[in-house]
Amino acid sequence: MPVNLLDEPDIQAENRDYHWTLNFGPQHPATHTTLRLLLELEGETILNAIPDIGYLHSGFEKLGEHLNLNQYVTVVDRKNYISPPMNEVAWHNAVEKLLEIEITPRCKYIRVMIGELARISDHLLCTGAAALDLGAFTAFLYAFNLREMIYDIYEEMSGYRFHPGYTRTGGVMFDFTERVTGRIEKFLVTLPKILADMEKLLFRNKIFLERMRGVGVLTKADAIAYCASGPIARASGVTYDLRKDEPYLAYADFDFSVPYATEGDCYARFHVRMEEMVQSARILRQALDKFPGGPVNVPIAEKFPMPDKGTTYGSMEGLIQHFELVMPNRGFQTSVNEVYAAVEGPSGELGYYLICDGTQVAWRTRTRPPAFIHFQLFPHLIRNHMISDIVAVLGSLNIIAAELDR
Amino acid sequence: MTTTKSSRPTPDATLARIRKRCGEGFFSVSSHLDNLRLHVPPEKLVELTTRLRDEFGFHLTELGGADYLGYPGRSSASHRFEVHYVLLNYETAERLILKTGVSDPDPVLPTLVPVWAGADWLEREVFDMYGIVFQGHPDLRRILMPEDFRSFPLRKDYPLRGRGERHNFERVTREDS
């Protein structure tokens, strides 16, 4: 798609008096979260944008060095709070890779399902909010209403709506009940209808298309050089998806496609996300159909999972294991080692560089935050566009400030 | 479209290829499952990453630091800080982790921004959290912490609750804001 760019202005020029400096954010309705941009303008054209981040920095990585491997799951939830279960899956994926735990098939399926639900939830918000920012309010309401069903599923499975804290080393907190799978079934019936409604509202909406097409173009070479991943890279033609290319959990069992585009503009990113929801629904459908029975946690003999109530009060091993896990100075054995493990998060590669020193508490819990890495693309994408394009580009990058600043 | 990289090379094959083309002796190797780690001295870093990019198709996906002060099994002679670079080959789905050590009191590493533009903010974050200076970085400023912050919070000798910076913030009133 050809893009017309204005002549590159000489921003180093001596005479810059006619350039405006505009402060955008940190509290601006269109940034959704606390992002701040310093814009250098010539008229309404953006010559340079300098992001200033850190307003929401909460020291999550430092906290990870003081909480044990299971406790930290409540903190990772709060990073990308639009799709908390995906953070949990990513975190425990790293922990289990470090400790070389092979989780049960049922648990793998459960984690695939909560991960895909989180992906749909994230994409719904992202596509809905992208439409909202460009004036299409109705699509946003449809999307947000559907996210409510996902929250109901989280609540049914874990007891918490927003931050489930559901995964544990070697398993999950509770097994899926019939009611949870029933709710997912119902959700899978509703999802295509809502997606069809959103398509009808947006795909032929002239204002929406005009403001998305050709705006914020990211080339394939730039996507790779700037470490972009996930839907943003795939919209620029980098067809890399960890679920396909480095299958983890049970993704090798499912039949699904990786949507991609080559235009690299806001519309391509929007479109890739819409299609990814369809593919996630396919995965969910197959996961429900093939959902294996059996235990959900690894055996207690492996010393990792918290035994359920029956085992705790009904058997000596269960009682001992329960005691070992709840006492602060005890717990399971870890190793002096380090590992990098990543999963395909909703907005890109969500990885953990985890270093353990043999104690219950991690030595270092480095997150690879997709939002942080994608936000550095922003000045590059917005240069020579207009002020009103900021919301389109920001919306298409899906920046979650809690993950950006951690 | 489905793009399955069915013939994903094993870490051993990757290592053998790198050894054959780039020589050996200047790096040491460690691994865990499919994580292959090359420990590279800082002076070889730019040369090796440039070759890995141009000849092997590896690209940066992750960059971060760690402080090993008091880590079990570390002698006082080993480096205090390590920076890891996770590289990914988008064609073959191979991964490679480069690790570089650097020590107090003057931790300096070469920047990788000329090799991958995406290293920019990631190196700024490592500088912000550990005080490791990336020589040649175009814009090495603090990124998450306030500009006037003096310490490096992710260092192991920095306490979880801080050193009272928070209570001593200058109060800005409405009148003088």
Coordinates of C-alpha atoms in Angstrom, one line a residue:
Chain A
M1 CA 0.0 0.0 0.0
P2 CA 1.6 3.3 -1.0
V3 CA 2.0 5.9 1.7
N4 CA 2.6 9.5 0.9
L5 CA 5.1 11.0 3.3
L6 CA 5.9 14.6 3.6
D7 CA 9.4 15.7 3.0
E8 CA 11.6 14.8 5.9
P9 CA 12.0 18.0 7.9
D10 CA 15.4 18.9 9.2
I11 CA 14.7 18.6 12.9
Q12 CA 18.3 19.5 13.6
A13 CA 18.0 22.8 11.9
E14 CA 19.0 26.0 13.8
N15 CA 15.7 27.8 13.3
R16 CA 13.2 25.7 15.1
D17 CA 11.2 28.6 16.6
Y18 CA 8.1 27.7 14.6
H19 CA 8.0 24.2 16.0
W20 CA 5.5 23.6 18.8
T21 CA 6.1 21.3 21.7
L22 CA 3.0 19.6 23.0
N23 CA 2.6 17.5 26.0
F24 CA 0.3 14.5 25.5
G25 CA -0.7 12.7 28.6
P26 CA 0.1 11.1 31.1
Q27 CA -3.6 11.5 31.8
H28 CA -5.4 11.7 28.5
P29 CA -8.6 9.8 27.7
A30 CA -7.2 8.5 24.5
T31 CA -4.1 7.0 26.0
H32 CA -6.3 4.8 28.2
T33 CA -3.5 4.4 30.7
T34 CA -0.7 6.6 32.0
L35 CA 1.5 7.2 28.9
R36 CA 3.1 10.5 28.3
L37 CA 4.4 11.8 24.9
L38 CA 6.3 14.9 24.2
L39 CA 5.4 15.9 20.7
E40 CA 7.3 18.3 18.4
L41 CA 4.9 19.7 15.9
E42 CA 5.0 21.7 12.8
G43 CA 1.4 22.7 12.4
E44 CA -0.5 19.5 13.0
T45 CA 2.3 17.3 11.7
I46 CA 4.4 15.4 14.2
L47 CA 8.1 15.8 13.6
N48 CA 9.2 13.9 16.6
A49 CA 7.6 12.1 19.5
I50 CA 9.5 11.4 22.7
P51 CA 7.7 8.9 25.0
D52 CA 8.2 9.4 28.7
I53 CA 7.3 6.3 30.6
G54 CA 7.6 5.0 34.1
Y55 CA 4.5 6.6 35.7
L56 CA 3.2 3.2 36.7
H57 CA 6.6 1.7 37.6
S58 CA 5.9 -0.6 40.6
G59 CA 9.0 -2.6 40.9
F60 CA 7.3 -5.9 40.0
E61 CA 10.7 -7.5 39.1
K62 CA 12.1 -6.5 42.4
L63 CA 9.1 -8.0 44.1
G64 CA 9.7 -11.3 42.3
E65 CA 13.0 -11.5 44.1
H66 CA 11.2 -11.5 47.4
L67 CA 8.1 -13.7 46.8
N68 CA 8.2 -17.4 46.3
L69 CA 7.5 -19.0 42.9
N70 CA 3.8 -19.6 43.7
Q71 CA 3.2 -16.3 45.4
Y72 CA 4.6 -14.3 42.5
V73 CA 1.7 -15.5 40.3
T74 CA -0.5 -12.9 41.9
V75 CA 2.0 -10.2 40.8
V76 CA 2.4 -11.4 37.2
D77 CA -1.4 -11.2 36.9
R78 CA -1.1 -7.4 37.3
K79 CA 1.4 -6.9 34.4
N80 CA -0.8 -7.3 31.4
Y81 CA -4.1 -6.9 33.3
I82 CA -6.1 -7.2 30.2
S83 CA -5.2 -10.9 29.9
P84 CA -4.0 -12.0 33.3
P85 CA -4.2 -15.8 32.8
M86 CA -1.7 -15.6 29.9
N87 CA 0.9 -14.0 32.3
E88 CA 0.3 -16.9 34.7
V89 CA 0.7 -19.5 32.0
A90 CA 4.0 -17.8 30.9
W91 CA 5.3 -17.5 34.4
H92 CA 4.7 -21.1 35.4
N93 CA 5.9 -22.3 32.0
A94 CA 9.2 -20.8 32.9
V95 CA 9.2 -22.2 36.4
E96 CA 8.3 -25.6 35.2
K97 CA 11.0 -25.5 32.5
L98 CA 13.6 -24.6 35.1
L99 CA 12.5 -27.3 37.5
E100 CA 12.0 -29.8 34.6
I101 CA 8.4 -30.6 35.6
E102 CA 6.2 -32.3 33.0
I103 CA 2.7 -31.3 33.8
T104 CA -0.3 -33.6 33.1
P105 CA -2.1 -33.6 29.8
R106 CA -5.3 -32.3 31.4
C107 CA -3.4 -29.4 32.9
K108 CA -1.8 -28.6 29.5
Y109 CA -5.3 -28.4 28.0
I110 CA -6.6 -26.2 30.8
R111 CA -3.7 -23.8 30.4
V112 CA -4.2 -23.7 26.6
M113 CA -7.9 -22.9 27.2
I114 CA -7.3 -20.1 29.8
G115 CA -4.5 -18.7 27.6
E116 CA -6.7 -18.6 24.5
L117 CA -9.6 -17.0 26.5
A118 CA -7.1 -14.4 27.7
R119 CA -6.0 -13.8 24.1
I120 CA -9.6 -13.3 23.0
S121 CA -10.2 -11.0 25.9
D122 CA -7.1 -9.0 25.1
H123 CA -7.9 -8.7 21.4
L124 CA -11.5 -7.8 22.1
L125 CA -10.4 -4.9 24.2
C126 CA -7.7 -3.8 21.8
T127 CA -9.9 -3.9 18.7
G128 CA -12.8 -2.5 20.5
A129 CA -10.8 0.4 22.0
A130 CA -9.1 1.0 18.6
A131 CA -12.6 1.5 17.2
L132 CA -13.7 3.6 20.2
D133 CA -10.8 6.0 19.8
L134 CA -11.7 6.6 16.2
G135 CA -15.3 7.3 17.1
A136 CA -16.9 3.9 16.6
F137 CA -18.5 3.6 20.0
T138 CA -20.9 0.7 19.3
A139 CA -18.2 -1.9 18.4
F140 CA -16.5 -1.2 21.7
L141 CA -19.6 -1.9 23.6
Y142 CA -20.2 -5.2 21.8
A143 CA -16.6 -6.2 22.5
F144 CA -16.6 -5.1 26.1
N145 CA -19.9 -6.8 26.8
L146 CA -18.4 -10.1 25.5
R147 CA -15.4 -9.7 27.8
E148 CA -17.8 -9.9 30.7
M149 CA -18.5 -13.6 29.7
I150 CA -14.8 -14.3 29.9
Y151 CA -14.7 -12.8 33.3
D152 CA -17.6 -15.0 34.3
I153 CA -15.5 -18.0 33.2
Y154 CA -12.5 -16.8 35.2
E155 CA -14.8 -16.4 38.2
E156 CA -16.3 -19.9 37.8
M157 CA -12.9 -21.6 37.5
S158 CA -11.0 -19.7 40.2
G159 CA -13.3 -17.5 42.3
Y160 CA -11.7 -14.3 41.0
R161 CA -12.9 -12.2 38.2
F162 CA -10.0 -10.0 37.3
H163 CA -6.8 -11.5 38.6
P164 CA -7.4 -15.2 38.9
G165 CA -4.0 -16.3 40.3
Y166 CA -5.0 -19.7 39.0
T167 CA -1.9 -21.6 38.0
R168 CA 0.5 -23.3 40.4
T169 CA 3.8 -24.9 40.0
G170 CA 3.0 -28.4 38.6
G171 CA -0.7 -27.7 38.0
V172 CA -3.5 -25.3 38.7
M173 CA -5.5 -24.2 41.7
F174 CA -8.7 -26.1 41.0
D175 CA -9.7 -28.5 38.3
F176 CA -12.1 -27.4 35.6
T177 CA -15.7 -28.4 36.5
E178 CA -18.6 -29.1 34.2
R179 CA -19.8 -25.6 34.9
V180 CA -16.6 -24.1 33.6
T181 CA -16.6 -26.0 30.4
G182 CA -20.3 -25.3 30.0
R183 CA -19.6 -21.6 30.2
I184 CA -16.8 -21.9 27.6
E185 CA -19.3 -23.8 25.3
K186 CA -21.8 -20.9 25.7
F187 CA -19.1 -18.4 25.1
L188 CA -18.0 -20.1 21.9
V189 CA -21.6 -19.8 20.6
T190 CA -21.8 -16.1 21.4
L191 CA -18.3 -15.1 20.1
P192 CA -18.9 -15.6 16.3
K193 CA -22.1 -13.5 16.5
I194 CA -20.3 -10.6 18.2
L195 CA -17.3 -10.9 15.8
A196 CA -19.8 -10.8 12.9
D197 CA -21.4 -7.7 14.4
M198 CA -18.1 -6.0 14.8
E199 CA -17.1 -6.9 11.3
K200 CA -20.4 -5.4 10.0
L201 CA -19.8 -2.2 12.0
L202 CA -16.2 -1.7 11.1
F203 CA -15.0 -3.4 8.0
R204 CA -17.0 -1.2 5.7
N205 CA -17.0 1.8 7.9
K206 CA -15.4 4.5 5.8
I207 CA -14.2 6.8 8.6
F208 CA -12.6 3.8 10.4
L209 CA -10.9 2.5 7.2
E210 CA -9.6 5.9 6.2
R211 CA -8.1 6.5 9.6
M212 CA -6.5 3.1 9.8
R213 CA -5.3 2.3 6.3
G214 CA -1.8 3.5 5.5
V215 CA -1.3 4.9 8.9
G216 CA 1.7 3.9 11.1
V217 CA 3.3 1.6 8.5
L218 CA 5.9 -0.8 9.9
T219 CA 8.0 -2.6 7.4
K220 CA 9.1 -6.2 7.8
A221 CA 12.8 -5.2 8.2
D222 CA 11.9 -2.7 10.9
A223 CA 9.7 -5.2 12.7
I224 CA 12.6 -7.5 13.0
A225 CA 15.2 -4.8 13.9
Y226 CA 12.9 -3.4 16.5
C227 CA 12.3 -6.9 18.1
A228 CA 8.5 -6.7 17.3
S229 CA 6.6 -9.9 17.9
G230 CA 3.0 -11.2 18.0
P231 CA 0.2 -9.7 15.9
I232 CA 2.2 -6.5 15.3
A233 CA 5.1 -8.4 13.6
R234 CA 2.6 -10.7 11.8
A235 CA 0.8 -7.7 10.4
S236 CA 4.1 -6.7 8.8
G237 CA 4.8 -10.1 7.3
V238 CA 6.9 -11.8 10.0
T239 CA 4.9 -15.0 10.2
Y240 CA 6.4 -16.2 13.5
D241 CA 4.1 -17.7 16.1
L242 CA 5.5 -19.6 19.0
R243 CA 2.4 -21.8 19.2
K244 CA 3.3 -23.1 15.7
D245 CA 7.0 -22.7 15.5
E246 CA 8.1 -23.7 19.0
P247 CA 5.0 -25.7 20.2
Y248 CA 4.6 -25.6 23.9
L249 CA 1.9 -27.1 26.2
A250 CA -0.5 -29.0 23.9
Y251 CA -0.5 -26.7 20.9
A252 CA 0.9 -29.4 18.6
D253 CA -2.4 -31.3 19.0
F254 CA -4.6 -28.5 17.5
D255 CA -5.3 -27.6 14.0
F256 CA -5.2 -23.8 13.5
S257 CA -3.7 -21.2 11.2
V258 CA -1.5 -18.2 11.8
P259 CA -3.1 -15.1 10.4
Y260 CA -0.7 -12.6 8.9
A261 CA -0.7 -9.5 6.6
T262 CA 2.0 -7.7 4.7
E263 CA 0.8 -4.1 4.7
G264 CA 2.0 -3.4 8.3
D265 CA -0.4 -0.5 8.9
C266 CA -2.9 0.0 11.7
Y267 CA -5.6 -1.7 9.7
A268 CA -3.4 -4.8 9.1
R269 CA -2.8 -5.1 12.8
F270 CA -6.5 -4.7 13.5
H271 CA -7.4 -7.3 10.9
V272 CA -4.8 -9.8 12.2
R273 CA -6.2 -9.5 15.7
M274 CA -9.8 -10.0 14.5
E275 CA -8.7 -13.2 12.7
E276 CA -6.7 -14.4 15.6
M277 CA -9.8 -14.4 17.7
V278 CA -11.4 -16.8 15.2
Q279 CA -8.4 -19.1 15.4
S280 CA -8.4 -19.0 19.2
A281 CA -12.0 -20.0 19.1
R282 CA -11.0 -22.9 16.9
I283 CA -8.4 -24.0 19.4
L284 CA -10.9 -23.7 22.3
R285 CA -13.4 -25.8 20.4
Q286 CA -10.9 -28.6 19.7
A287 CA -9.6 -28.3 23.3
L288 CA -13.1 -28.9 24.7
D289 CA -13.7 -31.8 22.3
K290 CA -10.4 -33.5 23.1
F291 CA -10.3 -32.5 26.8
P292 CA -8.5 -35.4 28.5
G293 CA -9.5 -36.7 31.9
G294 CA -7.1 -37.8 34.7
P295 CA -5.3 -35.8 37.3
V296 CA -4.8 -32.1 36.9
N297 CA -1.7 -31.7 39.1
V298 CA 1.5 -33.7 39.0
P299 CA 1.5 -36.4 41.7
I300 CA 2.1 -35.3 45.3
A301 CA 5.1 -37.6 45.3
E302 CA 6.9 -35.0 43.2
K303 CA 6.5 -32.5 46.1
F304 CA 5.3 -29.5 44.0
P305 CA 1.5 -29.2 44.1
M306 CA -0.6 -28.3 47.1
P307 CA -2.7 -31.4 47.9
D308 CA -6.5 -31.0 47.8
K309 CA -8.5 -31.0 51.0
G310 CA -9.4 -34.7 50.9
T311 CA -5.8 -35.8 50.5
T312 CA -4.5 -33.4 53.1
Y313 CA -6.9 -34.7 55.8
G314 CA -7.2 -38.2 54.5
S315 CA -3.6 -39.3 54.1
M316 CA -0.3 -39.0 55.9
E317 CA 1.6 -38.0 52.7
G318 CA -0.9 -35.4 51.9
L319 CA -0.7 -33.9 55.4
I320 CA 3.1 -33.8 55.3
Q321 CA 3.1 -32.3 51.8
H322 CA 0.6 -29.6 52.9
F323 CA 2.7 -28.8 55.9
E324 CA 5.9 -28.6 53.8
L325 CA 4.3 -26.2 51.4
V326 CA 2.6 -23.8 53.8
M327 CA 5.6 -23.4 56.2
P328 CA 7.6 -20.3 55.2
N329 CA 11.0 -21.9 55.6
R330 CA 10.2 -25.1 53.8
G331 CA 8.7 -25.9 50.4
F332 CA 9.9 -27.8 47.3
Q333 CA 13.4 -28.2 46.0
T334 CA 14.5 -25.8 43.3
S335 CA 17.8 -25.8 41.4
V336 CA 20.7 -23.4 41.0
N337 CA 20.1 -22.7 37.3
E338 CA 18.6 -20.3 34.9
V339 CA 16.2 -20.5 32.0
Y340 CA 14.5 -18.4 29.3
A341 CA 11.0 -19.6 28.4
A342 CA 8.5 -17.8 26.3
V343 CA 4.9 -18.2 25.2
E344 CA 2.9 -16.5 22.6
G345 CA 1.1 -13.8 24.5
P346 CA -1.8 -11.7 23.1
S347 CA 0.5 -8.9 22.2
G348 CA 3.6 -10.8 21.4
E349 CA 6.3 -13.0 22.8
L350 CA 5.8 -13.1 26.6
G351 CA 9.0 -14.5 28.1
Y352 CA 10.6 -14.9 31.5
Y353 CA 14.3 -15.0 32.1
L354 CA 14.2 -16.8 35.5
I355 CA 17.3 -17.3 37.6
C356 CA 17.0 -19.5 40.7
D357 CA 19.5 -20.0 43.5
G358 CA 18.1 -23.2 45.0
T359 CA 15.7 -21.5 47.4
Q360 CA 12.0 -20.9 47.3
V361 CA 12.4 -17.4 46.0
A362 CA 13.6 -16.6 42.5
W363 CA 16.9 -14.8 42.2
R364 CA 15.8 -12.8 39.2
T365 CA 12.5 -12.7 37.4
R366 CA 13.1 -10.8 34.2
T367 CA 10.0 -10.3 32.1
R368 CA 10.2 -9.8 28.3
P369 CA 7.4 -7.3 28.2
P370 CA 5.9 -7.0 24.7
A371 CA 4.3 -3.6 25.5
F372 CA 7.6 -2.1 26.4
I373 CA 9.3 -3.4 23.3
H374 CA 6.4 -2.3 21.0
F375 CA 6.1 1.2 22.5
Q376 CA 9.6 2.0 21.4
L377 CA 8.3 1.6 17.8
F378 CA 5.9 4.5 18.4
P379 CA 8.1 7.5 17.6
H380 CA 9.2 5.6 14.5
L381 CA 5.6 4.9 13.4
I382 CA 4.1 8.3 14.2
R383 CA 6.7 10.5 12.5
N384 CA 5.2 12.7 9.8
H385 CA 1.7 11.8 10.7
M386 CA -1.0 14.1 12.2
I387 CA -1.9 14.5 15.8
S388 CA -5.2 12.7 15.3
D389 CA -3.3 9.6 14.1
I390 CA -1.7 9.2 17.5
V391 CA -4.8 7.4 18.8
A392 CA -5.0 5.1 15.8
V393 CA -1.3 4.1 16.2
L394 CA -1.4 3.8 20.0
G395 CA -4.6 1.7 19.8
S396 CA -3.1 -0.6 17.2
L397 CA 0.1 -1.2 19.3
N398 CA -2.0 -2.3 22.3
I399 CA 0.2 -0.7 25.0
I400 CA -0.7 -1.8 28.5
A401 CA 1.0 0.7 30.9
A402 CA 1.2 -1.8 33.7
E403 CA 3.2 -4.1 31.6
L404 CA 5.1 -1.2 30.0
D405 CA 6.4 0.1 33.3
R406 CA 6.1 -3.0 35.5
Chain B
M1 CA -1.1 -19.6 6.3
T2 CA 0.6 -22.3 8.2
T3 CA 4.3 -22.0 8.7
T4 CA 5.5 -25.0 10.6
K5 CA 9.3 -25.1 11.1
S6 CA 9.3 -28.9 11.3
S7 CA 13.1 -29.2 10.9
R8 CA 14.0 -27.1 13.9
P9 CA 17.8 -27.7 14.4
T10 CA 18.8 -29.0 17.8
P11 CA 20.9 -26.7 20.1
D12 CA 23.9 -29.0 19.4
A13 CA 23.6 -28.5 15.7
T14 CA 23.3 -24.8 16.1
L15 CA 26.4 -24.8 18.3
A16 CA 28.4 -26.9 15.9
R17 CA 27.5 -24.5 13.0
I18 CA 28.6 -21.5 15.1
R19 CA 31.8 -23.2 16.1
K20 CA 32.6 -24.1 12.5
R21 CA 32.1 -20.6 11.2
C22 CA 33.2 -18.3 14.0
G23 CA 35.8 -20.4 15.6
E24 CA 35.9 -21.4 19.3
G25 CA 37.8 -20.6 22.3
F26 CA 36.6 -17.1 22.8
F27 CA 33.3 -18.3 24.4
S28 CA 32.2 -20.9 26.8
V29 CA 29.0 -22.8 26.6
S30 CA 26.3 -23.9 29.1
S31 CA 22.8 -25.2 28.5
H32 CA 19.6 -26.2 30.1
L33 CA 17.0 -28.2 28.0
D34 CA 16.7 -26.3 24.8
N35 CA 18.4 -23.2 26.2
L36 CA 21.8 -22.8 24.7
R37 CA 24.0 -20.2 26.3
L38 CA 27.2 -18.7 25.0
H39 CA 29.3 -16.8 27.5
V40 CA 31.0 -14.1 25.4
P41 CA 33.6 -11.5 26.6
P42 CA 32.3 -7.9 26.1
E43 CA 35.0 -7.0 23.5
K44 CA 33.8 -9.8 21.2
L45 CA 30.1 -9.0 21.5
V46 CA 29.5 -6.6 18.7
E47 CA 31.6 -8.6 16.2
L48 CA 29.8 -11.9 17.1
T49 CA 26.3 -10.4 17.1
T50 CA 26.9 -8.8 13.8
R51 CA 28.1 -12.1 12.3
L52 CA 25.2 -14.0 13.9
R53 CA 22.8 -11.5 12.3
D54 CA 24.3 -11.4 8.9
E55 CA 25.5 -15.0 8.4
F56 CA 23.1 -17.0 10.6
G57 CA 19.9 -14.9 10.5
F58 CA 19.7 -14.5 14.3
H59 CA 17.8 -11.4 15.6
L60 CA 17.4 -10.0 19.0
T61 CA 14.2 -10.7 20.9
E62 CA 15.1 -10.1 24.6
L63 CA 17.8 -8.3 26.5
G64 CA 18.0 -8.0 30.2
G65 CA 20.4 -7.9 33.1
A66 CA 21.0 -9.7 36.4
D67 CA 23.0 -9.1 39.5
Y68 CA 24.8 -12.1 40.8
L69 CA 26.2 -10.6 44.0
G70 CA 26.2 -13.5 46.5
Y71 CA 24.8 -16.0 44.1
P72 CA 25.7 -19.6 45.2
G73 CA 28.7 -21.1 43.4
R74 CA 30.1 -17.7 42.4
S75 CA 33.6 -16.8 43.4
S76 CA 34.7 -13.2 44.0
A77 CA 36.7 -13.4 40.8
S78 CA 33.6 -13.9 38.6
H79 CA 31.6 -11.0 37.2
R80 CA 29.0 -9.4 39.4
F81 CA 26.6 -8.4 36.6
E82 CA 25.5 -10.4 33.6
V83 CA 23.5 -9.2 30.6
H84 CA 21.7 -11.8 28.5
Y85 CA 20.7 -11.4 24.8
V86 CA 18.1 -13.8 23.6
L87 CA 18.5 -14.2 19.8
L88 CA 15.9 -15.9 17.6
N89 CA 16.1 -17.1 14.0
Y90 CA 12.7 -16.4 12.5
E91 CA 13.3 -18.9 9.6
T92 CA 14.5 -22.0 11.5
A93 CA 13.1 -21.2 15.0
E94 CA 16.5 -21.6 16.6
R95 CA 17.2 -19.8 19.8
L96 CA 20.5 -18.7 21.2
I97 CA 21.3 -16.9 24.4
L98 CA 24.4 -14.8 24.7
K99 CA 25.7 -13.8 28.1
T100 CA 28.2 -11.2 28.9
G101 CA 29.7 -10.5 32.3
V102 CA 30.7 -7.1 33.7
S103 CA 31.9 -6.0 37.1
D104 CA 31.9 -3.2 39.6
P105 CA 33.0 -0.4 40.0
D106 CA 32.8 0.6 36.4
P107 CA 30.4 -1.7 34.5
V108 CA 30.7 -0.8 30.8
L109 CA 29.4 -2.8 27.9
P110 CA 29.3 -2.0 24.2
T111 CA 25.9 -1.1 22.8
L112 CA 24.0 -3.2 20.4
V113 CA 21.8 -0.4 19.1
P114 CA 23.7 -0.2 15.7
V115 CA 23.1 -3.9 15.3
W116 CA 19.4 -4.0 16.3
A117 CA 17.5 -0.8 16.8
G118 CA 15.3 -2.6 19.3
A119 CA 18.1 -2.8 21.8
D120 CA 17.6 0.9 22.5
W121 CA 15.0 0.9 25.3
L122 CA 16.1 -2.5 26.6
E123 CA 19.6 -1.3 27.2
R124 CA 18.2 1.9 28.8
E125 CA 16.3 -0.3 31.2
V126 CA 19.4 -2.3 32.1
F127 CA 21.2 1.0 32.7
D128 CA 18.3 2.3 34.8
M129 CA 18.1 -0.8 37.0
Y130 CA 21.7 -1.9 37.3
G131 CA 23.8 1.1 36.3
I132 CA 25.6 -0.7 33.5
V133 CA 26.7 1.8 30.9
F134 CA 26.3 0.9 27.3
Q135 CA 29.1 2.6 25.5
G136 CA 28.0 4.2 22.2
H137 CA 24.3 4.2 23.1
P138 CA 22.6 7.2 21.4
D139 CA 20.4 8.2 24.3
L140 CA 21.3 6.5 27.5
R141 CA 18.9 8.0 30.1
R142 CA 16.9 6.5 32.9
I143 CA 13.7 5.1 31.5
L144 CA 11.4 3.8 34.3
M145 CA 12.8 5.5 37.4
P146 CA 12.7 9.4 37.8
E147 CA 15.6 11.2 36.3
D148 CA 16.9 12.5 39.6
F149 CA 17.0 9.0 41.2
R150 CA 20.5 8.1 42.3
S151 CA 20.5 4.4 43.0
F152 CA 20.0 1.3 40.8
P153 CA 17.0 -0.5 42.3
L154 CA 17.5 -4.0 40.9
R155 CA 21.0 -4.4 42.4
K156 CA 21.1 -7.0 45.1
D157 CA 22.4 -4.5 47.6
Y158 CA 19.4 -2.2 47.1
P159 CA 16.7 -3.0 49.7
L160 CA 13.2 -3.9 48.7
R161 CA 11.7 -0.9 50.5
G162 CA 14.2 1.5 49.2
R163 CA 16.5 3.9 51.0
G164 CA 13.9 6.5 51.9
E165 CA 13.8 8.2 48.5
R166 CA 10.1 8.1 48.5
H167 CA 9.6 9.9 51.7
N168 CA 12.1 12.5 50.7
F169 CA 10.6 13.5 47.4
E170 CA 10.4 17.2 47.1
R171 CA 6.8 18.4 47.7
V172 CA 5.4 20.2 44.8
T173 CA 2.5 22.5 45.7
R174 CA -0.1 23.9 43.4
E175 CA 1.4 27.3 43.7
D176 CA 4.9 26.5 42.5
S177 CA 4.0 23.8 40.0

